[in-house]
Amino acid sequence: MIHIHGQVIDEETRCVHYDGPTDIIAIKFACCGRYYPCIHCHEESESHRRRTWATNERDERAIYCGACKSEHTIQTYMNHTHCPRCSSLWNENCKYHHTIILRRTIRESHSKRQPCCRSSKNGKAVRDKRI
Ligand SMILES: [Zn+2]
Ligand SMILES: [Zn+2]
Ligand SMILES: [Zn+2]
């Protein structure tokens, strides 16, 4: 059985930070291999530096659907707005935060707008171009 770390508040992996109806996935972080419901849960519990999944690691099973308790690859997560197994809707807004957990190719960065990342002051969008 998969253990979800962090401040989880229910069986579908909602946490104290995100508890909307579609917040039902947990992410396995590349740095520690632990599942957390969200980035804040990870940062609160871990002191190490976060590592993002590389573009060639997309067949890693790093997404957990809290509704049907199944694991999915990063690629599946990127291609679906809902769980292919139980059809539960996944939080669509998460796609704006993909770069927190995984790397995008240059083409993906340009084809998908990421308002929250683009406006960040630390130059994240610029750094991503190096990939
Ligand atoms: Zn970690
Ligand atoms: Zn959280
Ligand atoms: Zn599911």
mmCIF file of N, CA and C and ligand atoms in Angstrom:
data_model
loop_
_atom_site.group_PDB
_atom_site.id
_atom_site.type_symbol
_atom_site.label_atom_id
_atom_site.label_comp_id
_atom_site.label_asym_id
_atom_site.label_seq_id
_atom_site.Cartn_x
_atom_site.Cartn_y
_atom_site.Cartn_z
ATOM 1 N N MET A 1 0.823 -1.208 0.000
ATOM 2 C CA MET A 1 0.000 0.000 0.000
ATOM 3 C C MET A 1 0.859 1.261 0.000
ATOM 4 N N ILE A 2 0.408 2.250 -0.702
ATOM 5 C CA ILE A 2 1.207 3.467 -0.843
ATOM 6 C C ILE A 2 0.907 4.447 0.282
ATOM 7 N N HIS A 3 1.962 4.945 0.887
ATOM 8 C CA HIS A 3 1.772 5.906 1.957
ATOM 9 C C HIS A 3 1.905 7.326 1.419
ATOM 10 N N ILE A 4 0.918 8.150 1.747
ATOM 11 C CA ILE A 4 0.972 9.543 1.330
ATOM 12 C C ILE A 4 1.434 10.374 2.525
ATOM 13 N N HIS A 5 2.536 11.082 2.337
ATOM 14 C CA HIS A 5 3.087 11.902 3.413
ATOM 15 C C HIS A 5 2.415 13.270 3.439
ATOM 16 N N GLY A 6 2.749 14.063 4.440
ATOM 17 C CA GLY A 6 2.227 15.416 4.503
ATOM 18 C C GLY A 6 0.928 15.499 5.295
ATOM 19 N N GLN A 7 0.303 16.672 5.218
ATOM 20 C CA GLN A 7 -0.884 16.920 6.020
ATOM 21 C C GLN A 7 -2.153 16.518 5.274
ATOM 22 N N VAL A 8 -2.278 15.229 5.095
ATOM 23 C CA VAL A 8 -3.417 14.677 4.369
ATOM 24 C C VAL A 8 -4.647 14.706 5.263
ATOM 25 N N ILE A 9 -5.787 15.110 4.700
ATOM 26 C CA ILE A 9 -6.984 15.202 5.539
ATOM 27 C C ILE A 9 -8.052 14.167 5.193
ATOM 28 N N ASP A 10 -7.908 13.499 4.051
ATOM 29 C CA ASP A 10 -8.875 12.433 3.787
ATOM 30 C C ASP A 10 -8.257 11.338 2.924
ATOM 31 N N GLU A 11 -9.038 10.306 2.653
ATOM 32 C CA GLU A 11 -8.528 9.127 1.949
ATOM 33 C C GLU A 11 -8.236 9.402 0.484
ATOM 34 N N GLU A 12 -8.781 10.486 -0.046
ATOM 35 C CA GLU A 12 -8.556 10.781 -1.459
ATOM 36 C C GLU A 12 -7.371 11.726 -1.656
ATOM 37 N N THR A 13 -6.579 11.875 -0.653
ATOM 38 C CA THR A 13 -5.327 12.653 -0.654
ATOM 39 C C THR A 13 -5.501 14.168 -0.656
ATOM 40 N N ARG A 14 -6.690 14.649 -0.257
ATOM 41 C CA ARG A 14 -6.781 16.105 -0.096
ATOM 42 C C ARG A 14 -5.924 16.491 1.111
ATOM 43 N N CYS A 15 -5.432 17.722 1.117
ATOM 44 C CA CYS A 15 -4.570 18.127 2.220
ATOM 45 C C CYS A 15 -5.035 19.463 2.774
ATOM 46 N N VAL A 16 -4.345 19.954 3.770
ATOM 47 C CA VAL A 16 -4.751 21.215 4.398
ATOM 48 C C VAL A 16 -4.619 22.392 3.427
ATOM 49 N N HIS A 17 -3.812 22.217 2.378
ATOM 50 C CA HIS A 17 -3.603 23.312 1.419
ATOM 51 C C HIS A 17 -4.604 23.280 0.271
ATOM 52 N N TYR A 18 -4.902 22.083 -0.209
ATOM 53 C CA TYR A 18 -5.809 21.934 -1.354
ATOM 54 C C TYR A 18 -6.851 20.882 -1.024
ATOM 55 N N ASP A 19 -8.103 21.326 -0.894
ATOM 56 C CA ASP A 19 -9.130 20.347 -0.524
ATOM 57 C C ASP A 19 -10.386 20.482 -1.387
ATOM 58 N N GLY A 20 -10.195 20.906 -2.627
ATOM 59 C CA GLY A 20 -11.321 21.011 -3.545
ATOM 60 C C GLY A 20 -11.791 19.640 -4.006
ATOM 61 N N PRO A 21 -12.950 19.602 -4.679
ATOM 62 C CA PRO A 21 -13.507 18.318 -5.123
ATOM 63 C C PRO A 21 -12.576 17.534 -6.048
ATOM 64 N N THR A 22 -11.736 18.229 -6.833
ATOM 65 C CA THR A 22 -10.886 17.497 -7.788
ATOM 66 C C THR A 22 -9.446 17.345 -7.306
ATOM 67 N N ASP A 23 -9.176 17.739 -6.073
ATOM 68 C CA ASP A 23 -7.808 17.602 -5.550
ATOM 69 C C ASP A 23 -7.577 16.197 -5.011
ATOM 70 N N ILE A 24 -7.533 15.256 -5.943
ATOM 71 C CA ILE A 24 -7.492 13.857 -5.512
ATOM 72 C C ILE A 24 -6.237 13.135 -5.952
ATOM 73 N N ILE A 25 -5.228 13.890 -6.388
ATOM 74 C CA ILE A 25 -4.005 13.176 -6.750
ATOM 75 C C ILE A 25 -2.852 13.557 -5.831
ATOM 76 N N ALA A 26 -1.971 12.601 -5.649
ATOM 77 C CA ALA A 26 -0.725 12.848 -4.934
ATOM 78 C C ALA A 26 0.414 12.633 -5.918
ATOM 79 N N ILE A 27 1.523 13.308 -5.657
ATOM 80 C CA ILE A 27 2.666 13.259 -6.568
ATOM 81 C C ILE A 27 3.860 12.670 -5.848
ATOM 82 N N LYS A 28 4.529 11.744 -6.527
ATOM 83 C CA LYS A 28 5.771 11.233 -5.970
ATOM 84 C C LYS A 28 6.881 12.186 -6.404
ATOM 85 N N PHE A 29 7.607 12.726 -5.445
ATOM 86 C CA PHE A 29 8.658 13.685 -5.772
ATOM 87 C C PHE A 29 9.945 12.956 -6.137
ATOM 88 N N ALA A 30 10.571 13.448 -7.179
ATOM 89 C CA ALA A 30 11.761 12.782 -7.715
ATOM 90 C C ALA A 30 12.917 12.778 -6.721
ATOM 91 N N CYS A 31 12.986 13.793 -5.879
ATOM 92 C CA CYS A 31 14.111 13.931 -4.948
ATOM 93 C C CYS A 31 14.107 12.859 -3.868
ATOM 94 N N CYS A 32 12.948 12.559 -3.293
ATOM 95 C CA CYS A 32 12.913 11.641 -2.161
ATOM 96 C C CYS A 32 12.092 10.385 -2.428
ATOM 97 N N GLY A 33 11.396 10.355 -3.560
ATOM 98 C CA GLY A 33 10.591 9.178 -3.878
ATOM 99 C C GLY A 33 9.375 9.036 -2.980
ATOM 100 N N ARG A 34 8.997 10.116 -2.294
ATOM 101 C CA ARG A 34 7.837 10.065 -1.409
ATOM 102 C C ARG A 34 6.639 10.735 -2.067
ATOM 103 N N TYR A 35 5.487 10.195 -1.780
ATOM 104 C CA TYR A 35 4.256 10.788 -2.276
ATOM 105 C C TYR A 35 3.778 11.901 -1.349
ATOM 106 N N TYR A 36 3.470 13.048 -1.939
ATOM 107 C CA TYR A 36 2.862 14.158 -1.206
ATOM 108 C C TYR A 36 1.665 14.665 -1.999
ATOM 109 N N PRO A 37 0.643 15.179 -1.312
ATOM 110 C CA PRO A 37 -0.522 15.707 -2.022
ATOM 111 C C PRO A 37 -0.191 16.992 -2.778
ATOM 112 N N CYS A 38 0.750 17.768 -2.256
ATOM 113 C CA CYS A 38 1.059 19.024 -2.929
ATOM 114 C C CYS A 38 2.465 19.483 -2.562
ATOM 115 N N ILE A 39 2.883 20.505 -3.257
ATOM 116 C CA ILE A 39 4.231 21.043 -3.084
ATOM 117 C C ILE A 39 4.448 21.587 -1.669
ATOM 118 N N HIS A 40 3.423 22.196 -1.103
ATOM 119 C CA HIS A 40 3.572 22.775 0.234
ATOM 120 C C HIS A 40 3.769 21.677 1.275
ATOM 121 N N CYS A 41 3.042 20.601 1.103
ATOM 122 C CA CYS A 41 3.222 19.473 2.014
ATOM 123 C C CYS A 41 4.668 18.987 1.959
ATOM 124 N N HIS A 42 5.222 18.920 0.763
ATOM 125 C CA HIS A 42 6.611 18.481 0.610
ATOM 126 C C HIS A 42 7.565 19.448 1.302
ATOM 127 N N GLU A 43 7.400 20.738 1.039
ATOM 128 C CA GLU A 43 8.326 21.723 1.581
ATOM 129 C C GLU A 43 8.272 21.786 3.105
ATOM 130 N N GLU A 44 7.095 21.557 3.656
ATOM 131 C CA GLU A 44 6.970 21.601 5.117
ATOM 132 C C GLU A 44 7.629 20.412 5.794
ATOM 133 N N SER A 45 7.633 19.281 5.102
ATOM 134 C CA SER A 45 8.141 18.066 5.735
ATOM 135 C C SER A 45 9.594 17.767 5.417
ATOM 136 N N GLU A 46 10.084 18.286 4.293
ATOM 137 C CA GLU A 46 11.430 17.945 3.848
ATOM 138 C C GLU A 46 12.332 19.178 3.888
ATOM 139 N N SER A 47 13.606 18.938 4.150
ATOM 140 C CA SER A 47 14.527 20.069 4.171
ATOM 141 C C SER A 47 15.470 20.057 2.973
ATOM 142 N N HIS A 48 15.408 18.968 2.183
ATOM 143 C CA HIS A 48 16.326 18.897 1.035
ATOM 144 C C HIS A 48 15.795 19.716 -0.142
ATOM 145 N N ARG A 49 16.677 19.883 -1.112
ATOM 146 C CA ARG A 49 16.301 20.602 -2.309
ATOM 147 C C ARG A 49 15.440 19.724 -3.204
ATOM 148 N N ARG A 50 14.432 20.335 -3.772
ATOM 149 C CA ARG A 50 13.512 19.600 -4.619
ATOM 150 C C ARG A 50 14.146 19.294 -5.974
ATOM 151 N N ARG A 51 13.877 18.097 -6.460
ATOM 152 C CA ARG A 51 14.322 17.778 -7.812
ATOM 153 C C ARG A 51 13.096 17.513 -8.672
ATOM 154 N N THR A 52 13.117 18.000 -9.900
ATOM 155 C CA THR A 52 11.987 17.769 -10.789
ATOM 156 C C THR A 52 12.253 16.534 -11.640
ATOM 157 N N TRP A 53 11.206 15.885 -12.092
ATOM 158 C CA TRP A 53 11.344 14.743 -12.994
ATOM 159 C C TRP A 53 11.871 15.237 -14.331
ATOM 160 N N ALA A 54 12.828 14.556 -14.874
ATOM 161 C CA ALA A 54 13.382 14.949 -16.172
ATOM 162 C C ALA A 54 12.437 14.515 -17.289
ATOM 163 N N THR A 55 12.644 15.101 -18.461
ATOM 164 C CA THR A 55 11.740 14.774 -19.575
ATOM 165 C C THR A 55 11.869 13.316 -20.013
ATOM 166 N N ASN A 56 12.983 12.679 -19.722
ATOM 167 C CA ASN A 56 13.107 11.265 -20.107
ATOM 168 C C ASN A 56 12.673 10.307 -18.989
ATOM 169 N N GLU A 57 12.017 10.855 -17.985
ATOM 170 C CA GLU A 57 11.553 10.005 -16.872
ATOM 171 C C GLU A 57 10.027 9.935 -16.826
ATOM 172 N N ARG A 58 9.411 10.191 -17.952
ATOM 173 C CA ARG A 58 7.955 10.304 -17.938
ATOM 174 C C ARG A 58 7.221 8.988 -17.865
ATOM 175 N N ASP A 59 7.925 7.869 -18.023
ATOM 176 C CA ASP A 59 7.178 6.633 -17.791
ATOM 177 C C ASP A 59 7.324 6.141 -16.358
ATOM 178 N N GLU A 60 7.841 6.997 -15.492
ATOM 179 C CA GLU A 60 7.838 6.711 -14.050
ATOM 180 C C GLU A 60 6.417 6.805 -13.535
ATOM 181 N N ARG A 61 6.060 5.872 -12.678
ATOM 182 C CA ARG A 61 4.746 5.966 -12.062
ATOM 183 C C ARG A 61 4.869 6.871 -10.848
ATOM 184 N N ALA A 62 4.464 8.109 -11.010
ATOM 185 C CA ALA A 62 4.668 9.096 -9.952
ATOM 186 C C ALA A 62 3.397 9.861 -9.616
ATOM 187 N N ILE A 63 2.278 9.395 -10.151
ATOM 188 C CA ILE A 63 1.008 10.064 -9.874
ATOM 189 C C ILE A 63 0.065 9.041 -9.247
ATOM 190 N N TYR A 64 -0.537 9.433 -8.163
ATOM 191 C CA TYR A 64 -1.433 8.533 -7.436
ATOM 192 C C TYR A 64 -2.837 9.119 -7.432
ATOM 193 N N CYS A 65 -3.795 8.353 -7.933
ATOM 194 C CA CYS A 65 -5.185 8.799 -7.918
ATOM 195 C C CYS A 65 -5.828 8.359 -6.606
ATOM 196 N N GLY A 66 -6.204 9.344 -5.797
ATOM 197 C CA GLY A 66 -6.768 9.039 -4.484
ATOM 198 C C GLY A 66 -8.152 8.438 -4.559
ATOM 199 N N ALA A 67 -8.825 8.624 -5.685
ATOM 200 C CA ALA A 67 -10.180 8.102 -5.816
ATOM 201 C C ALA A 67 -10.185 6.586 -5.985
ATOM 202 N N CYS A 68 -9.291 6.068 -6.831
ATOM 203 C CA CYS A 68 -9.294 4.616 -7.065
ATOM 204 C C CYS A 68 -8.013 3.952 -6.585
ATOM 205 N N LYS A 69 -7.150 4.723 -5.911
ATOM 206 C CA LYS A 69 -5.909 4.197 -5.326
ATOM 207 C C LYS A 69 -5.019 3.526 -6.358
ATOM 208 N N SER A 70 -4.826 4.157 -7.485
ATOM 209 C CA SER A 70 -3.965 3.570 -8.497
ATOM 210 C C SER A 70 -2.852 4.542 -8.860
ATOM 211 N N GLU A 71 -1.746 3.987 -9.363
ATOM 212 C CA GLU A 71 -0.616 4.813 -9.774
ATOM 213 C C GLU A 71 -0.602 4.992 -11.285
ATOM 214 N N HIS A 72 -0.151 6.155 -11.698
ATOM 215 C CA HIS A 72 -0.094 6.452 -13.129
ATOM 216 C C HIS A 72 1.246 7.076 -13.476
ATOM 217 N N THR A 73 1.614 6.947 -14.728
ATOM 218 C CA THR A 73 2.875 7.554 -15.151
ATOM 219 C C THR A 73 2.693 9.057 -15.322
ATOM 220 N N ILE A 74 3.818 9.747 -15.344
ATOM 221 C CA ILE A 74 3.793 11.193 -15.549
ATOM 222 C C ILE A 74 3.179 11.510 -16.910
ATOM 223 N N GLN A 75 3.513 10.677 -17.899
ATOM 224 C CA GLN A 75 2.973 10.885 -19.239
ATOM 225 C C GLN A 75 1.449 10.809 -19.239
ATOM 226 N N THR A 76 0.917 9.826 -18.565
ATOM 227 C CA THR A 76 -0.537 9.690 -18.473
ATOM 228 C C THR A 76 -1.147 10.927 -17.832
ATOM 229 N N TYR A 77 -0.511 11.384 -16.778
ATOM 230 C CA TYR A 77 -0.995 12.565 -16.075
ATOM 231 C C TYR A 77 -1.025 13.787 -16.993
ATOM 232 N N MET A 78 -0.001 13.920 -17.813
ATOM 233 C CA MET A 78 0.068 15.076 -18.700
ATOM 234 C C MET A 78 -0.957 15.007 -19.828
ATOM 235 N N ASN A 79 -1.334 13.789 -20.182
ATOM 236 C CA ASN A 79 -2.254 13.619 -21.309
ATOM 237 C C ASN A 79 -3.721 13.563 -20.916
ATOM 238 N N HIS A 80 -4.001 13.500 -19.648
ATOM 239 C CA HIS A 80 -5.383 13.326 -19.218
ATOM 240 C C HIS A 80 -5.830 14.417 -18.256
ATOM 241 N N THR A 81 -7.116 14.741 -18.336
ATOM 242 C CA THR A 81 -7.686 15.675 -17.366
ATOM 243 C C THR A 81 -8.472 14.902 -16.320
ATOM 244 N N HIS A 82 -8.564 13.599 -16.523
ATOM 245 C CA HIS A 82 -9.267 12.759 -15.562
ATOM 246 C C HIS A 82 -8.537 11.428 -15.471
ATOM 247 N N CYS A 83 -8.887 10.658 -14.467
ATOM 248 C CA CYS A 83 -8.226 9.374 -14.263
ATOM 249 C C CYS A 83 -8.697 8.365 -15.319
ATOM 250 N N PRO A 84 -7.769 7.755 -16.072
ATOM 251 C CA PRO A 84 -8.182 6.792 -17.097
ATOM 252 C C PRO A 84 -8.778 5.525 -16.494
ATOM 253 N N ARG A 85 -8.548 5.300 -15.230
ATOM 254 C CA ARG A 85 -9.048 4.078 -14.606
ATOM 255 C C ARG A 85 -10.444 4.274 -14.014
ATOM 256 N N CYS A 86 -10.631 5.339 -13.219
ATOM 257 C CA CYS A 86 -11.932 5.504 -12.544
ATOM 258 C C CYS A 86 -12.711 6.706 -13.077
ATOM 259 N N SER A 87 -12.150 7.425 -14.039
ATOM 260 C CA SER A 87 -12.797 8.577 -14.675
ATOM 261 C C SER A 87 -13.015 9.780 -13.767
ATOM 262 N N SER A 88 -12.469 9.756 -12.573
ATOM 263 C CA SER A 88 -12.592 10.935 -11.709
ATOM 264 C C SER A 88 -11.832 12.098 -12.320
ATOM 265 N N LEU A 89 -12.413 13.267 -12.198
ATOM 266 C CA LEU A 89 -11.774 14.463 -12.736
ATOM 267 C C LEU A 89 -10.579 14.853 -11.870
ATOM 268 N N TRP A 90 -9.454 15.137 -12.531
ATOM 269 C CA TRP A 90 -8.278 15.624 -11.816
ATOM 270 C C TRP A 90 -8.260 17.145 -11.897
ATOM 271 N N ASN A 91 -7.721 17.769 -10.915
ATOM 272 C CA ASN A 91 -7.697 19.233 -10.873
ATOM 273 C C ASN A 91 -6.953 19.809 -12.070
ATOM 274 N N GLU A 92 -7.702 20.477 -12.929
ATOM 275 C CA GLU A 92 -7.128 20.995 -14.166
ATOM 276 C C GLU A 92 -6.099 22.091 -13.919
ATOM 277 N N ASN A 93 -6.275 22.828 -12.865
ATOM 278 C CA ASN A 93 -5.351 23.930 -12.587
ATOM 279 C C ASN A 93 -3.949 23.436 -12.274
ATOM 280 N N CYS A 94 -3.834 22.169 -11.936
ATOM 281 C CA CYS A 94 -2.522 21.627 -11.626
ATOM 282 C C CYS A 94 -1.584 21.747 -12.800
ATOM 283 N N LYS A 95 -2.121 21.810 -13.999
ATOM 284 C CA LYS A 95 -1.228 21.846 -15.146
ATOM 285 C C LYS A 95 -0.357 23.101 -15.146
ATOM 286 N N TYR A 96 -0.825 24.114 -14.459
ATOM 287 C CA TYR A 96 -0.009 25.326 -14.362
ATOM 288 C C TYR A 96 1.197 25.124 -13.456
ATOM 289 N N HIS A 97 1.155 24.065 -12.703
ATOM 290 C CA HIS A 97 2.248 23.829 -11.760
ATOM 291 C C HIS A 97 3.110 22.648 -12.154
ATOM 292 N N HIS A 98 2.927 22.166 -13.357
ATOM 293 C CA HIS A 98 3.700 21.012 -13.792
ATOM 294 C C HIS A 98 5.194 21.213 -13.638
ATOM 295 N N THR A 99 5.649 22.431 -13.909
ATOM 296 C CA THR A 99 7.093 22.642 -13.878
ATOM 297 C C THR A 99 7.664 22.539 -12.467
ATOM 298 N N ILE A 100 6.803 22.563 -11.475
ATOM 299 C CA ILE A 100 7.287 22.380 -10.108
ATOM 300 C C ILE A 100 7.747 20.948 -9.914
ATOM 301 N N ILE A 101 7.052 20.026 -10.541
ATOM 302 C CA ILE A 101 7.376 18.623 -10.316
ATOM 303 C C ILE A 101 8.075 17.957 -11.485
ATOM 304 N N LEU A 102 7.935 18.500 -12.679
ATOM 305 C CA LEU A 102 8.576 17.859 -13.823
ATOM 306 C C LEU A 102 9.054 18.893 -14.823
ATOM 307 N N ARG A 103 9.997 18.487 -15.624
ATOM 308 C CA ARG A 103 10.546 19.389 -16.622
ATOM 309 C C ARG A 103 9.741 19.295 -17.900
ATOM 310 N N ARG A 104 9.646 20.427 -18.542
ATOM 311 C CA ARG A 104 8.990 20.456 -19.837
ATOM 312 C C ARG A 104 10.039 20.568 -20.927
ATOM 313 N N THR A 105 9.697 20.078 -22.083
ATOM 314 C CA THR A 105 10.560 20.338 -23.229
ATOM 315 C C THR A 105 10.327 21.775 -23.655
ATOM 316 N N ILE A 106 11.225 22.300 -24.453
ATOM 317 C CA ILE A 106 11.084 23.682 -24.894
ATOM 318 C C ILE A 106 9.762 23.870 -25.625
ATOM 319 N N ARG A 107 9.412 22.910 -26.469
ATOM 320 C CA ARG A 107 8.172 23.035 -27.231
ATOM 321 C C ARG A 107 6.958 23.103 -26.314
ATOM 322 N N GLU A 108 6.950 22.305 -25.294
ATOM 323 C CA GLU A 108 5.813 22.307 -24.380
ATOM 324 C C GLU A 108 5.711 23.631 -23.637
ATOM 325 N N SER A 109 6.857 24.159 -23.246
ATOM 326 C CA SER A 109 6.846 25.423 -22.527
ATOM 327 C C SER A 109 6.233 26.520 -23.371
ATOM 328 N N HIS A 110 6.491 26.439 -24.668
ATOM 329 C CA HIS A 110 6.001 27.500 -25.533
ATOM 330 C C HIS A 110 4.561 27.312 -25.949
ATOM 331 N N SER A 111 4.128 26.051 -26.020
ATOM 332 C CA SER A 111 2.769 25.827 -26.503
ATOM 333 C C SER A 111 1.743 25.963 -25.392
ATOM 334 N N LYS A 112 2.151 25.791 -24.146
ATOM 335 C CA LYS A 112 1.188 25.904 -23.054
ATOM 336 C C LYS A 112 1.530 27.124 -22.198
ATOM 337 N N ARG A 113 0.544 27.936 -21.994
ATOM 338 C CA ARG A 113 0.807 29.136 -21.201
ATOM 339 C C ARG A 113 0.794 28.788 -19.719
ATOM 340 N N GLN A 114 1.717 29.352 -19.021
ATOM 341 C CA GLN A 114 1.782 29.099 -17.584
ATOM 342 C C GLN A 114 1.808 30.426 -16.856
ATOM 343 N N PRO A 115 0.644 30.994 -16.663
ATOM 344 C CA PRO A 115 0.582 32.339 -16.110
ATOM 345 C C PRO A 115 1.333 32.484 -14.788
ATOM 346 N N CYS A 116 1.196 31.509 -13.918
ATOM 347 C CA CYS A 116 1.786 31.702 -12.599
ATOM 348 C C CYS A 116 3.302 31.619 -12.655
ATOM 349 N N CYS A 117 3.809 30.783 -13.554
ATOM 350 C CA CYS A 117 5.257 30.632 -13.643
ATOM 351 C C CYS A 117 5.869 31.801 -14.403
ATOM 352 N N ARG A 118 5.143 32.240 -15.433
ATOM 353 C CA ARG A 118 5.660 33.331 -16.242
ATOM 354 C C ARG A 118 5.847 34.602 -15.425
ATOM 355 N N SER A 119 4.984 34.770 -14.451
ATOM 356 C CA SER A 119 5.040 36.006 -13.692
ATOM 357 C C SER A 119 6.001 35.916 -12.505
ATOM 358 N N SER A 120 6.591 34.743 -12.317
ATOM 359 C CA SER A 120 7.451 34.624 -11.147
ATOM 360 C C SER A 120 8.715 35.467 -11.311
ATOM 361 N N LYS A 121 9.171 35.992 -10.228
ATOM 362 C CA LYS A 121 10.292 36.933 -10.273
ATOM 363 C C LYS A 121 11.645 36.252 -10.312
ATOM 364 N N ASN A 122 11.677 34.982 -9.961
ATOM 365 C CA ASN A 122 12.985 34.339 -9.854
ATOM 366 C C ASN A 122 13.522 33.831 -11.175
ATOM 367 N N GLY A 123 12.834 34.179 -12.275
ATOM 368 C CA GLY A 123 13.350 33.824 -13.588
ATOM 369 C C GLY A 123 13.227 32.355 -13.920
ATOM 370 N N LYS A 124 12.225 31.699 -13.349
ATOM 371 C CA LYS A 124 12.061 30.270 -13.562
ATOM 372 C C LYS A 124 11.864 29.937 -15.038
ATOM 373 N N ALA A 125 11.013 30.721 -15.697
ATOM 374 C CA ALA A 125 10.717 30.457 -17.101
ATOM 375 C C ALA A 125 11.986 30.516 -17.936
ATOM 376 N N VAL A 126 12.867 31.426 -17.595
ATOM 377 C CA VAL A 126 14.111 31.552 -18.322
ATOM 378 C C VAL A 126 14.996 30.332 -18.090
ATOM 379 N N ARG A 127 15.054 29.920 -16.860
ATOM 380 C CA ARG A 127 15.885 28.774 -16.532
ATOM 381 C C ARG A 127 15.438 27.513 -17.264
ATOM 382 N N ASP A 128 14.100 27.373 -17.440
ATOM 383 C CA ASP A 128 13.581 26.184 -18.096
ATOM 384 C C ASP A 128 14.065 26.034 -19.541
ATOM 385 N N LYS A 129 14.441 27.135 -20.144
ATOM 386 C CA LYS A 129 14.858 27.091 -21.553
ATOM 387 C C LYS A 129 16.142 26.293 -21.752
ATOM 388 N N ARG A 130 16.865 26.113 -20.677
ATOM 389 C CA ARG A 130 18.135 25.427 -20.773
ATOM 390 C C ARG A 130 17.981 23.949 -21.108
ATOM 391 N N ILE A 131 16.817 23.410 -20.855
ATOM 392 C CA ILE A 131 16.591 21.971 -21.011
ATOM 393 C C ILE A 131 16.857 21.514 -22.449
HETATM 394 ZN ZN ZN B 1 11.736 15.437 -1.777
HETATM 395 ZN ZN ZN B 2 -0.578 20.149 0.922
HETATM 396 ZN ZN ZN B 3 -8.664 6.990 -10.392
#
